[in-house]
PDB file of C-alpha atoms and ligand atoms in Angstrom:
ATOM      1  CA  UNK A  74       0.110   0.111  -0.057  1.00 40.00           C
ATOM      2  CA  UNK A  75       1.730   3.083  -1.147  1.00 42.00           C
ATOM      3  CA  UNK A  76       0.826   6.783  -0.539  1.00 49.00           C
ATOM      4  CA  UNK A  77       0.769   9.568  -2.996  1.00 49.00           C
ATOM      5  CA  UNK A  78       4.094  10.591  -1.269  1.00 58.00           C
ATOM      6  CA  UNK A  79       5.008  13.297  -3.737  1.00 78.00           C
ATOM      7  CA  UNK A  80       2.643  16.100  -4.439  1.00 86.00           C
ATOM      8  CA  UNK A  81       3.731  18.676  -7.067  1.00 93.00           C
ATOM      9  CA  UNK A  82       2.810  21.861  -5.360  1.00 95.00           C
ATOM     10  CA  UNK A  83       3.571  23.959  -8.452  1.00 95.00           C
ATOM     11  CA  UNK A  84       0.404  22.693 -10.015  1.00 97.00           C
ATOM     12  CA  UNK A  85      -1.478  24.587  -7.387  1.00 98.00           C
ATOM     13  CA  UNK A  86       0.297  27.924  -7.574  1.00 98.00           C
ATOM     14  CA  UNK A  87      -1.042  30.803  -9.261  1.00 98.00           C
ATOM     15  CA  UNK A  88       1.682  32.224 -11.365  1.00 97.00           C
ATOM     16  CA  UNK A  89       0.047  35.429 -12.775  1.00 98.00           C
ATOM     17  CA  UNK A  90      -1.596  38.197 -10.885  1.00 98.00           C
ATOM     18  CA  UNK A  91      -5.423  37.616 -11.301  1.00 98.00           C
ATOM     19  CA  UNK A  92      -7.229  40.821 -12.170  1.00 98.00           C
ATOM     20  CA  UNK A  93      -9.394  41.498  -8.989  1.00 98.00           C
ATOM     21  CA  UNK A  94     -10.970  44.845  -8.404  1.00 97.00           C
ATOM     22  CA  UNK A  95     -11.373  45.390  -4.517  1.00 96.00           C
ATOM     23  CA  UNK A  96     -14.734  46.765  -3.547  1.00 95.00           C
ATOM     24  CA  UNK A  97     -13.991  47.371   0.109  1.00 96.00           C
ATOM     25  CA  UNK A  98     -11.683  46.306   2.865  1.00 97.00           C
ATOM     26  CA  UNK A  99     -12.010  42.726   1.848  1.00 98.00           C
ATOM     27  CA  UNK A 100      -8.461  42.090   0.860  1.00 98.00           C
ATOM     28  CA  UNK A 101      -6.969  43.537   4.430  1.00 98.00           C
ATOM     29  CA  UNK A 102      -9.718  41.568   6.231  1.00 98.00           C
ATOM     30  CA  UNK A 103      -8.877  38.239   4.450  1.00 98.00           C
ATOM     31  CA  UNK A 104      -5.213  38.935   5.132  1.00 98.00           C
ATOM     32  CA  UNK A 105      -6.004  39.354   8.847  1.00 98.00           C
ATOM     33  CA  UNK A 106      -8.003  36.074   8.867  1.00 98.00           C
ATOM     34  CA  UNK A 107      -5.202  34.154   7.022  1.00 98.00           C
ATOM     35  CA  UNK A 108      -2.603  35.544   9.512  1.00 98.00           C
ATOM     36  CA  UNK A 109      -4.566  33.649  12.145  1.00 97.00           C
ATOM     37  CA  UNK A 110      -5.548  30.743   9.770  1.00 97.00           C
ATOM     38  CA  UNK A 111      -9.166  31.483  10.551  1.00 98.00           C
ATOM     39  CA  UNK A 112     -11.660  29.746   8.206  1.00 98.00           C
ATOM     40  CA  UNK A 113     -13.422  32.109   5.978  1.00 98.00           C
ATOM     41  CA  UNK A 114     -16.950  32.159   4.224  1.00 97.00           C
ATOM     42  CA  UNK A 115     -17.456  34.164   1.340  1.00 97.00           C
ATOM     43  CA  UNK A 116     -21.288  35.063   1.007  1.00 95.00           C
ATOM     44  CA  UNK A 117     -22.889  36.458  -2.082  1.00 94.00           C
ATOM     45  CA  UNK A 118     -24.856  35.883  -5.279  1.00 92.00           C
ATOM     46  CA  UNK A 119     -23.437  33.790  -8.047  1.00 92.00           C
ATOM     47  CA  UNK A 120     -20.989  35.332 -10.359  1.00 95.00           C
ATOM     48  CA  UNK A 121     -20.026  38.395  -8.134  1.00 95.00           C
ATOM     49  CA  UNK A 122     -16.311  37.930  -7.692  1.00 97.00           C
ATOM     50  CA  UNK A 123     -15.837  35.263  -5.095  1.00 97.00           C
ATOM     51  CA  UNK A 124     -13.731  32.879  -6.886  1.00 97.00           C
ATOM     52  CA  UNK A 125     -11.671  35.530  -8.472  1.00 98.00           C
ATOM     53  CA  UNK A 126     -11.220  37.075  -4.942  1.00 98.00           C
ATOM     54  CA  UNK A 127      -9.794  33.643  -3.483  1.00 98.00           C
ATOM     55  CA  UNK A 128      -7.518  33.344  -6.804  1.00 98.00           C
ATOM     56  CA  UNK A 129      -6.150  36.608  -6.167  1.00 98.00           C
ATOM     57  CA  UNK A 130      -5.783  36.332  -2.556  1.00 98.00           C
ATOM     58  CA  UNK A 131      -3.861  32.955  -3.074  1.00 98.00           C
ATOM     59  CA  UNK A 132      -1.499  34.753  -5.529  1.00 98.00           C
ATOM     60  CA  UNK A 133      -0.996  37.659  -3.089  1.00 98.00           C
ATOM     61  CA  UNK A 134      -0.278  35.306  -0.239  1.00 98.00           C
ATOM     62  CA  UNK A 135       1.923  33.086  -2.497  1.00 98.00           C
ATOM     63  CA  UNK A 136      -0.064  30.103  -1.274  1.00 98.00           C
ATOM     64  CA  UNK A 137      -1.240  27.069  -3.282  1.00 98.00           C
ATOM     65  CA  UNK A 138      -5.007  26.939  -3.958  1.00 98.00           C
ATOM     66  CA  UNK A 139      -7.080  24.026  -4.292  1.00 98.00           C
ATOM     67  CA  UNK A 140     -10.652  24.532  -5.369  1.00 98.00           C
ATOM     68  CA  UNK A 141     -13.250  21.964  -5.131  1.00 97.00           C
ATOM     69  CA  UNK A 142     -16.720  22.621  -6.935  1.00 95.00           C
ATOM     70  CA  UNK A 143     -19.183  20.955  -4.394  1.00 93.00           C
ATOM     71  CA  UNK A 144     -22.351  19.145  -5.703  1.00 91.00           C
ATOM     72  CA  UNK A 145     -25.025  17.056  -4.183  1.00 89.00           C
ATOM     73  CA  UNK A 146     -23.523  13.720  -5.355  1.00 91.00           C
ATOM     74  CA  UNK A 147     -20.232  14.553  -3.617  1.00 92.00           C
ATOM     75  CA  UNK A 148     -19.441  12.352  -0.688  1.00 91.00           C
ATOM     76  CA  UNK A 149     -16.988  12.652   2.087  1.00 93.00           C
ATOM     77  CA  UNK A 150     -14.628  10.402   0.308  1.00 94.00           C
ATOM     78  CA  UNK A 151     -14.475  12.778  -2.711  1.00 95.00           C
ATOM     79  CA  UNK A 152     -13.087  15.280  -0.232  1.00 96.00           C
ATOM     80  CA  UNK A 153     -10.754  13.118   1.967  1.00 96.00           C
ATOM     81  CA  UNK A 154      -9.771  10.401  -0.272  1.00 97.00           C
ATOM     82  CA  UNK A 155     -10.482   6.747  -0.983  1.00 96.00           C
ATOM     83  CA  UNK A 156      -8.624   3.422  -1.673  1.00 96.00           C
ATOM     84  CA  UNK A 157      -8.225   2.622  -5.277  1.00 95.00           C
ATOM     85  CA  UNK A 158      -7.477  -0.792  -6.846  1.00 94.00           C
ATOM     86  CA  UNK A 159      -4.835  -0.835  -9.473  1.00 88.00           C
ATOM     87  CA  UNK A 160      -2.348  -3.393 -11.023  1.00 88.00           C
ATOM     88  CA  UNK A 161      -0.054  -3.327  -7.821  1.00 86.00           C
ATOM     89  CA  UNK A 162      -2.988  -3.754  -5.473  1.00 92.00           C
ATOM     90  CA  UNK A 163      -4.641  -1.424  -3.070  1.00 93.00           C
ATOM     91  CA  UNK A 164      -3.479   2.262  -3.040  1.00 93.00           C
ATOM     92  CA  UNK A 165      -4.861   5.088  -0.979  1.00 95.00           C
ATOM     93  CA  UNK A 166      -5.479   8.307  -2.975  1.00 96.00           C
ATOM     94  CA  UNK A 167      -5.767  11.560  -1.048  1.00 97.00           C
ATOM     95  CA  UNK A 168      -8.907  13.621  -1.820  1.00 97.00           C
ATOM     96  CA  UNK A 169      -8.386  17.509  -2.508  1.00 98.00           C
ATOM     97  CA  UNK A 170      -9.036  18.503   1.038  1.00 98.00           C
ATOM     98  CA  UNK A 171      -6.447  15.915   2.393  1.00 98.00           C
ATOM     99  CA  UNK A 172      -3.794  17.161  -0.235  1.00 98.00           C
ATOM    100  CA  UNK A 173      -4.627  20.934   0.844  1.00 98.00           C
ATOM    101  CA  UNK A 174      -4.022  19.971   4.510  1.00 98.00           C
ATOM    102  CA  UNK A 175      -0.851  18.141   3.835  1.00 98.00           C
ATOM    103  CA  UNK A 176       0.859  20.815   1.616  1.00 98.00           C
ATOM    104  CA  UNK A 177      -0.557  23.862   3.338  1.00 98.00           C
ATOM    105  CA  UNK A 178      -2.854  24.993   0.552  1.00 98.00           C
ATOM    106  CA  UNK A 179      -5.946  27.349   0.828  1.00 98.00           C
ATOM    107  CA  UNK A 180      -8.707  24.861   0.177  1.00 98.00           C
ATOM    108  CA  UNK A 181     -11.662  26.554  -1.401  1.00 98.00           C
ATOM    109  CA  UNK A 182     -14.956  24.608  -1.158  1.00 97.00           C
ATOM    110  CA  UNK A 183     -17.113  26.499  -3.754  1.00 95.00           C
ATOM    111  CA  UNK A 184     -20.882  26.392  -3.194  1.00 90.00           C
ATOM    112  CA  UNK A 185     -20.445  24.175  -0.045  1.00 88.00           C
ATOM    113  CA  UNK A 186     -24.127  23.863   0.663  1.00 86.00           C
ATOM    114  CA  UNK A 187     -24.680  21.659  -2.366  1.00 87.00           C
ATOM    115  CA  UNK A 188     -22.782  19.126  -0.578  1.00 87.00           C
ATOM    116  CA  UNK A 189     -24.729  16.934   1.822  1.00 83.00           C
ATOM    117  CA  UNK A 190     -24.483  17.566   5.479  1.00 79.00           C
ATOM    118  CA  UNK A 191     -22.657  14.437   6.228  1.00 79.00           C
ATOM    119  CA  UNK A 192     -19.948  15.603   3.898  1.00 85.00           C
ATOM    120  CA  UNK A 193     -19.751  18.949   5.387  1.00 86.00           C
ATOM    121  CA  UNK A 194     -19.105  17.802   8.834  1.00 87.00           C
ATOM    122  CA  UNK A 195     -15.700  16.185   7.699  1.00 92.00           C
ATOM    123  CA  UNK A 196     -14.411  19.866   7.753  1.00 94.00           C
ATOM    124  CA  UNK A 197     -15.148  20.440  11.322  1.00 94.00           C
ATOM    125  CA  UNK A 198     -11.986  19.167  12.952  1.00 96.00           C
ATOM    126  CA  UNK A 199      -9.927  21.313  10.479  1.00 96.00           C
ATOM    127  CA  UNK A 200     -11.743  24.449  11.382  1.00 95.00           C
ATOM    128  CA  UNK A 201     -10.986  24.522  15.113  1.00 92.00           C
ATOM    129  CA  UNK A 202      -7.972  24.215  17.273  1.00 92.00           C
ATOM    130  CA  UNK A 203      -7.495  20.662  16.359  1.00 95.00           C
ATOM    131  CA  UNK A 204      -6.606  21.515  12.807  1.00 97.00           C
ATOM    132  CA  UNK A 205      -6.680  17.780  12.031  1.00 97.00           C
ATOM    133  CA  UNK A 206      -8.402  15.512   9.396  1.00 97.00           C
ATOM    134  CA  UNK A 207      -9.134  12.021  10.385  1.00 96.00           C
ATOM    135  CA  UNK A 208      -8.899   9.536   7.460  1.00 96.00           C
ATOM    136  CA  UNK A 209     -11.077   6.856   9.224  1.00 94.00           C
ATOM    137  CA  UNK A 210     -10.856   4.443   6.465  1.00 94.00           C
ATOM    138  CA  UNK A 211      -7.030   4.603   6.226  1.00 95.00           C
ATOM    139  CA  UNK A 212      -6.555   4.944   9.990  1.00 96.00           C
ATOM    140  CA  UNK A 213      -4.522   8.050   9.735  1.00 97.00           C
ATOM    141  CA  UNK A 214      -4.885  11.521  11.461  1.00 97.00           C
ATOM    142  CA  UNK A 215      -3.516  14.164   9.252  1.00 98.00           C
ATOM    143  CA  UNK A 216      -2.337  17.261  11.118  1.00 98.00           C
ATOM    144  CA  UNK A 217      -2.902  20.313   8.865  1.00 98.00           C
ATOM    145  CA  UNK A 218       0.257  21.979   7.494  1.00 98.00           C
ATOM    146  CA  UNK A 219       0.728  25.493   9.135  1.00 98.00           C
ATOM    147  CA  UNK A 220      -0.243  27.210   6.043  1.00 98.00           C
ATOM    148  CA  UNK A 221      -3.481  25.505   5.564  1.00 98.00           C
ATOM    149  CA  UNK A 222      -6.651  27.438   5.413  1.00 98.00           C
ATOM    150  CA  UNK A 223     -10.269  26.661   4.579  1.00 98.00           C
ATOM    151  CA  UNK A 224     -12.376  28.835   2.591  1.00 98.00           C
ATOM    152  CA  UNK A 225     -16.010  28.281   1.722  1.00 97.00           C
ATOM    153  CA  UNK A 226     -18.592  30.000  -0.543  1.00 95.00           C
ATOM    154  CA  UNK A 227     -22.033  30.284   0.184  1.00 90.00           C
ATOM    155  CA  UNK A 228     -25.034  31.959  -1.603  1.00 89.00           C
ATOM    156  CA  UNK A 229     -27.566  33.023   0.842  1.00 85.00           C
ATOM    157  CA  UNK A 230     -30.058  33.779  -2.067  1.00 73.00           C
ATOM    158  CA  UNK A 231     -31.052  30.385  -2.776  1.00 65.00           C
ATOM    159  CA  UNK A 232     -30.742  28.556   0.416  1.00 60.00           C
ATOM    160  CA  UNK A 233     -33.945  26.511   1.243  1.00 61.00           C
ATOM    161  CA  UNK A 234     -34.584  25.200   4.619  1.00 57.00           C
ATOM    162  CA  UNK A 235     -33.827  21.681   3.267  1.00 61.00           C
ATOM    163  CA  UNK A 236     -30.377  22.990   1.998  1.00 71.00           C
ATOM    164  CA  UNK A 237     -28.521  25.243   4.334  1.00 79.00           C
ATOM    165  CA  UNK A 238     -25.370  24.964   6.389  1.00 84.00           C
ATOM    166  CA  UNK A 239     -26.028  23.916   9.914  1.00 85.00           C
ATOM    167  CA  UNK A 240     -25.284  26.534  12.692  1.00 88.00           C
ATOM    168  CA  UNK A 241     -22.508  24.296  13.926  1.00 88.00           C
ATOM    169  CA  UNK A 242     -20.781  24.603  10.450  1.00 89.00           C
ATOM    170  CA  UNK A 243     -21.583  28.389   9.997  1.00 90.00           C
ATOM    171  CA  UNK A 244     -20.318  29.176  13.596  1.00 93.00           C
ATOM    172  CA  UNK A 245     -16.806  27.866  12.459  1.00 94.00           C
ATOM    173  CA  UNK A 246     -16.258  30.446  10.077  1.00 96.00           C
ATOM    174  CA  UNK A 247     -15.712  34.270   9.769  1.00 97.00           C
ATOM    175  CA  UNK A 248     -17.333  35.672   6.748  1.00 97.00           C
ATOM    176  CA  UNK A 249     -17.174  38.304   4.134  1.00 98.00           C
ATOM    177  CA  UNK A 250     -20.162  39.682   2.299  1.00 97.00           C
ATOM    178  CA  UNK A 251     -19.914  39.973  -1.568  1.00 97.00           C
ATOM    179  CA  UNK A 252     -22.339  41.563  -3.791  1.00 96.00           C
ATOM    180  CA  UNK A 253     -22.477  43.161  -7.354  1.00 96.00           C
ATOM    181  CA  UNK A 254     -19.985  45.934  -7.458  1.00 96.00           C
ATOM    182  CA  UNK A 255     -21.216  49.655  -7.647  1.00 97.00           C
ATOM    183  CA  UNK A 256     -22.006  50.673 -11.125  1.00 97.00           C
ATOM    184  CA  UNK A 257     -18.883  52.564 -11.826  1.00 97.00           C
ATOM    185  CA  UNK A 258     -16.679  49.893 -10.439  1.00 97.00           C
ATOM    186  CA  UNK A 259     -18.574  47.002 -12.196  1.00 98.00           C
ATOM    187  CA  UNK A 260     -18.099  49.062 -15.572  1.00 98.00           C
ATOM    188  CA  UNK A 261     -14.431  49.103 -15.084  1.00 98.00           C
ATOM    189  CA  UNK A 262     -14.408  45.461 -14.430  1.00 98.00           C
ATOM    190  CA  UNK A 263     -16.338  44.625 -17.399  1.00 98.00           C
ATOM    191  CA  UNK A 264     -14.536  46.972 -19.705  1.00 98.00           C
ATOM    192  CA  UNK A 265     -11.236  45.489 -18.641  1.00 98.00           C
ATOM    193  CA  UNK A 266     -12.225  41.794 -18.503  1.00 98.00           C
ATOM    194  CA  UNK A 267     -13.761  41.964 -22.033  1.00 98.00           C
ATOM    195  CA  UNK A 268     -11.496  44.490 -23.592  1.00 98.00           C
ATOM    196  CA  UNK A 269     -14.416  46.836 -24.609  1.00 98.00           C
ATOM    197  CA  UNK A 270     -15.029  50.671 -24.354  1.00 98.00           C
ATOM    198  CA  UNK A 271     -16.313  52.084 -21.059  1.00 98.00           C
ATOM    199  CA  UNK A 272     -19.272  53.687 -22.712  1.00 98.00           C
ATOM    200  CA  UNK A 273     -20.545  50.167 -23.967  1.00 98.00           C
ATOM    201  CA  UNK A 274     -19.527  48.454 -20.630  1.00 98.00           C
ATOM    202  CA  UNK A 275     -21.603  51.352 -18.760  1.00 98.00           C
ATOM    203  CA  UNK A 276     -24.743  50.581 -20.954  1.00 98.00           C
ATOM    204  CA  UNK A 277     -24.565  46.815 -20.094  1.00 98.00           C
ATOM    205  CA  UNK A 278     -24.064  47.592 -16.458  1.00 98.00           C
ATOM    206  CA  UNK A 279     -27.081  49.743 -16.611  1.00 98.00           C
ATOM    207  CA  UNK A 280     -29.138  47.115 -18.290  1.00 97.00           C
ATOM    208  CA  UNK A 281     -28.015  44.726 -15.481  1.00 97.00           C
ATOM    209  CA  UNK A 282     -29.200  47.164 -12.815  1.00 96.00           C
ATOM    210  CA  UNK A 283     -32.546  47.266 -14.394  1.00 94.00           C
ATOM    211  CA  UNK A 284     -32.884  43.612 -14.390  1.00 94.00           C
ATOM    212  CA  UNK A 285     -31.598  43.266 -10.852  1.00 94.00           C
ATOM    213  CA  UNK A 286     -34.497  45.403  -9.849  1.00 92.00           C
ATOM    214  CA  UNK A 287     -36.630  42.567 -10.946  1.00 91.00           C
ATOM    215  CA  UNK A 288     -35.319  40.275  -8.387  1.00 88.00           C
ATOM    216  CA  UNK A 289     -38.235  39.120  -6.084  1.00 86.00           C
ATOM    217  CA  UNK A 290     -40.595  40.255  -8.741  1.00 86.00           C
ATOM    218  CA  UNK A 291     -40.201  37.384 -11.020  1.00 85.00           C
ATOM    219  CA  UNK A 292     -36.558  36.864 -10.970  1.00 88.00           C
ATOM    220  CA  UNK A 293     -34.840  34.615  -8.416  1.00 84.00           C
ATOM    221  CA  UNK A 294     -31.598  36.135  -8.754  1.00 86.00           C
ATOM    222  CA  UNK A 295     -30.202  39.277 -10.512  1.00 89.00           C
ATOM    223  CA  UNK A 296     -27.817  39.215 -13.565  1.00 95.00           C
ATOM    224  CA  UNK A 297     -24.345  38.568 -12.477  1.00 96.00           C
ATOM    225  CA  UNK A 298     -21.147  40.418 -13.121  1.00 97.00           C
ATOM    226  CA  UNK A 299     -20.116  37.128 -14.853  1.00 98.00           C
ATOM    227  CA  UNK A 300     -22.840  37.359 -17.390  1.00 98.00           C
ATOM    228  CA  UNK A 301     -22.270  41.082 -18.037  1.00 98.00           C
ATOM    229  CA  UNK A 302     -18.705  40.109 -18.844  1.00 98.00           C
ATOM    230  CA  UNK A 303     -20.072  37.235 -21.188  1.00 98.00           C
ATOM    231  CA  UNK A 304     -22.143  39.833 -23.092  1.00 98.00           C
ATOM    232  CA  UNK A 305     -19.239  42.283 -23.323  1.00 98.00           C
ATOM    233  CA  UNK A 306     -16.925  39.406 -24.615  1.00 98.00           C
ATOM    234  CA  UNK A 307     -19.534  38.681 -27.272  1.00 98.00           C
ATOM    235  CA  UNK A 308     -19.581  42.281 -28.317  1.00 98.00           C
ATOM    236  CA  UNK A 309     -15.784  42.092 -28.402  1.00 98.00           C
ATOM    237  CA  UNK A 310     -15.964  39.298 -30.957  1.00 98.00           C
ATOM    238  CA  UNK A 311     -18.262  41.303 -33.054  1.00 98.00           C
ATOM    239  CA  UNK A 312     -21.718  40.335 -32.035  1.00 98.00           C
ATOM    240  CA  UNK A 313     -24.103  43.112 -32.218  1.00 98.00           C
ATOM    241  CA  UNK A 314     -24.690  44.542 -28.623  1.00 98.00           C
ATOM    242  CA  UNK A 315     -28.551  43.873 -28.428  1.00 98.00           C
ATOM    243  CA  UNK A 316     -27.984  40.261 -29.675  1.00 98.00           C
ATOM    244  CA  UNK A 317     -25.073  39.888 -27.221  1.00 98.00           C
ATOM    245  CA  UNK A 318     -27.257  41.180 -24.360  1.00 98.00           C
ATOM    246  CA  UNK A 319     -30.091  38.891 -25.285  1.00 98.00           C
ATOM    247  CA  UNK A 320     -27.916  35.846 -25.458  1.00 98.00           C
ATOM    248  CA  UNK A 321     -25.857  36.486 -22.392  1.00 98.00           C
ATOM    249  CA  UNK A 322     -28.097  38.466 -19.929  1.00 97.00           C
ATOM    250  CA  UNK A 323     -31.652  37.391 -20.628  1.00 97.00           C
ATOM    251  CA  UNK A 324     -31.955  33.961 -22.033  1.00 96.00           C
ATOM    252  CA  UNK A 325     -29.890  32.230 -19.387  1.00 95.00           C
ATOM    253  CA  UNK A 326     -31.571  33.665 -16.463  1.00 94.00           C
ATOM    254  CA  UNK A 327     -35.322  33.151 -17.395  1.00 94.00           C
ATOM    255  CA  UNK A 328     -38.016  31.319 -19.235  1.00 94.00           C
ATOM    256  CA  UNK A 329     -40.741  33.264 -18.194  1.00 94.00           C
ATOM    257  CA  UNK A 330     -42.231  35.037 -21.295  1.00 95.00           C
ATOM    258  CA  UNK A 331     -43.377  38.243 -19.522  1.00 95.00           C
ATOM    259  CA  UNK A 332     -39.964  38.645 -17.748  1.00 95.00           C
ATOM    260  CA  UNK A 333     -38.084  38.112 -21.046  1.00 96.00           C
ATOM    261  CA  UNK A 334     -40.389  40.608 -22.706  1.00 96.00           C
ATOM    262  CA  UNK A 335     -39.463  43.265 -20.097  1.00 95.00           C
ATOM    263  CA  UNK A 336     -35.786  42.534 -20.306  1.00 96.00           C
ATOM    264  CA  UNK A 337     -35.956  42.676 -24.199  1.00 97.00           C
ATOM    265  CA  UNK A 338     -37.535  45.994 -23.893  1.00 96.00           C
ATOM    266  CA  UNK A 339     -35.045  47.162 -21.533  1.00 96.00           C
ATOM    267  CA  UNK A 340     -32.315  46.316 -24.113  1.00 97.00           C
ATOM    268  CA  UNK A 341     -34.018  48.264 -26.802  1.00 97.00           C
ATOM    269  CA  UNK A 342     -34.130  51.172 -24.390  1.00 96.00           C
ATOM    270  CA  UNK A 343     -30.622  50.860 -23.156  1.00 97.00           C
ATOM    271  CA  UNK A 344     -28.838  49.662 -26.221  1.00 96.00           C
ATOM    272  CA  UNK A 345     -31.290  50.697 -28.929  1.00 88.00           C
TER     273      UNK A 345
HETATM  274  N1  ADP B 200     -14.141  42.411  -8.209  1.00 62.80           N
HETATM  275  C1  ADP B 200     -13.913  41.645  -9.381  1.00 62.80           C
HETATM  276  N2  ADP B 200     -12.674  41.988  -9.968  1.00 62.80           N
HETATM  277  C2  ADP B 200     -12.493  41.379 -11.021  1.00 62.80           C
HETATM  278  N3  ADP B 200     -13.276  40.679 -11.810  1.00 62.80           N
HETATM  279  C3  ADP B 200     -14.588  40.460 -11.298  1.00 62.80           C
HETATM  280  C4  ADP B 200     -14.914  41.024  -9.976  1.00 62.80           C
HETATM  281  N4  ADP B 200     -16.226  40.629  -9.767  1.00 62.80           N
HETATM  282  C5  ADP B 200     -16.748  39.823 -10.675  1.00 62.80           C
HETATM  283  N5  ADP B 200     -15.751  39.685 -11.683  1.00 62.80           N
HETATM  284  C6  ADP B 200     -15.974  39.047 -13.055  1.00 62.80           C
HETATM  285  O1  ADP B 200     -16.936  38.208 -12.720  1.00 62.80           O
HETATM  286  C7  ADP B 200     -16.654  36.965 -13.087  1.00 62.80           C
HETATM  287  C8  ADP B 200     -17.406  35.933 -12.260  1.00 62.80           C
HETATM  288  O2  ADP B 200     -16.742  36.086 -11.033  1.00 62.80           O
HETATM  289  P1  ADP B 200     -16.426  34.813 -10.173  1.00 62.80           P
HETATM  290  O3  ADP B 200     -15.341  35.070  -9.004  1.00 62.80           O
HETATM  291  O4  ADP B 200     -16.332  33.547 -10.772  1.00 62.80           O
HETATM  292  O5  ADP B 200     -17.981  34.734  -9.379  1.00 62.80           O
HETATM  293  P2  ADP B 200     -18.397  33.815  -8.020  1.00 62.80           P
HETATM  294  O6  ADP B 200     -18.724  34.738  -7.109  1.00 62.80           O
HETATM  295  O7  ADP B 200     -19.489  33.123  -8.508  1.00 62.80           O
HETATM  296  O8  ADP B 200     -17.231  32.976  -7.730  1.00 62.80           O
HETATM  297  C9  ADP B 200     -15.131  36.789 -12.973  1.00 62.80           C
HETATM  298  O9  ADP B 200     -14.734  35.802 -14.012  1.00 62.80           O
HETATM  299  C10 ADP B 200     -14.770  38.161 -13.367  1.00 62.80           C
HETATM  300  O10 ADP B 200     -14.678  38.365 -14.829  1.00 62.80           O
HETATM  301 MG1   MG B 201     -17.283  30.788  -7.997  1.00 62.80          MG
END
């Protein structure tokens, strides 16, 4: 039985500075949390910059980053590891959380509520003074590397009662609130990300602002910064702005004919 003894850390390093536009004091607060290795929860709607922020912080702190996209089929073994059978026999393979704990990475569990609660509890001993991860099946207690830190993202918008983090999990994290940036800031992000002019970017942001006002009036969630960037990228590729906006900012978010009409009308007003 052999371990994956050698882990190539370089694959988890972020070489180039990711573009991240701060919107408040989140960089300083995160650095303070990291200094004490406090677990951090990033709260906010989808597509508002949470993942980009973690990438930026990992780059800034020069720490490896291991991201896990959580989903409802994920089991604890997908996080911690499992025995595999291969030609040589039985081999233990560390999961991403275990690798992160061993090498001292920032482990980012994206959309952690998607995972079942019995999966979520495996992170508990890593989040308190123990800083350990028991590999029950393997009979090993992994002591987290001093640089290890746990980060999770959480979208308060679409939490149902059935699917929410338990208080016993929530209360193990510090938290930062994320939201869509202010219009001027978001305009700068969109222009920069897609390489389009500020004037067009500003119009897309205005359109998104109008759509966000429909949240709770037929729309579950507003248009994300990510979708505005997509529209801008289509425009940069030569797609006509109204078609780009319909493709990236209307069709993905709703199938409701009335809301689509309202949004298409807004496109005509803003981009017409
Ligand atoms: N503050 C920001 N700085 C730079 N880019 C941003 C920022 N906020 C959002 N973006 C853009 O929005 C996209 C989606 O952000 P992401 O971090 O993936 O969202 P999520 O909150 O879902 O993790 C990014 O790829 C980037 O283009
Ligand atoms: Mg994300």
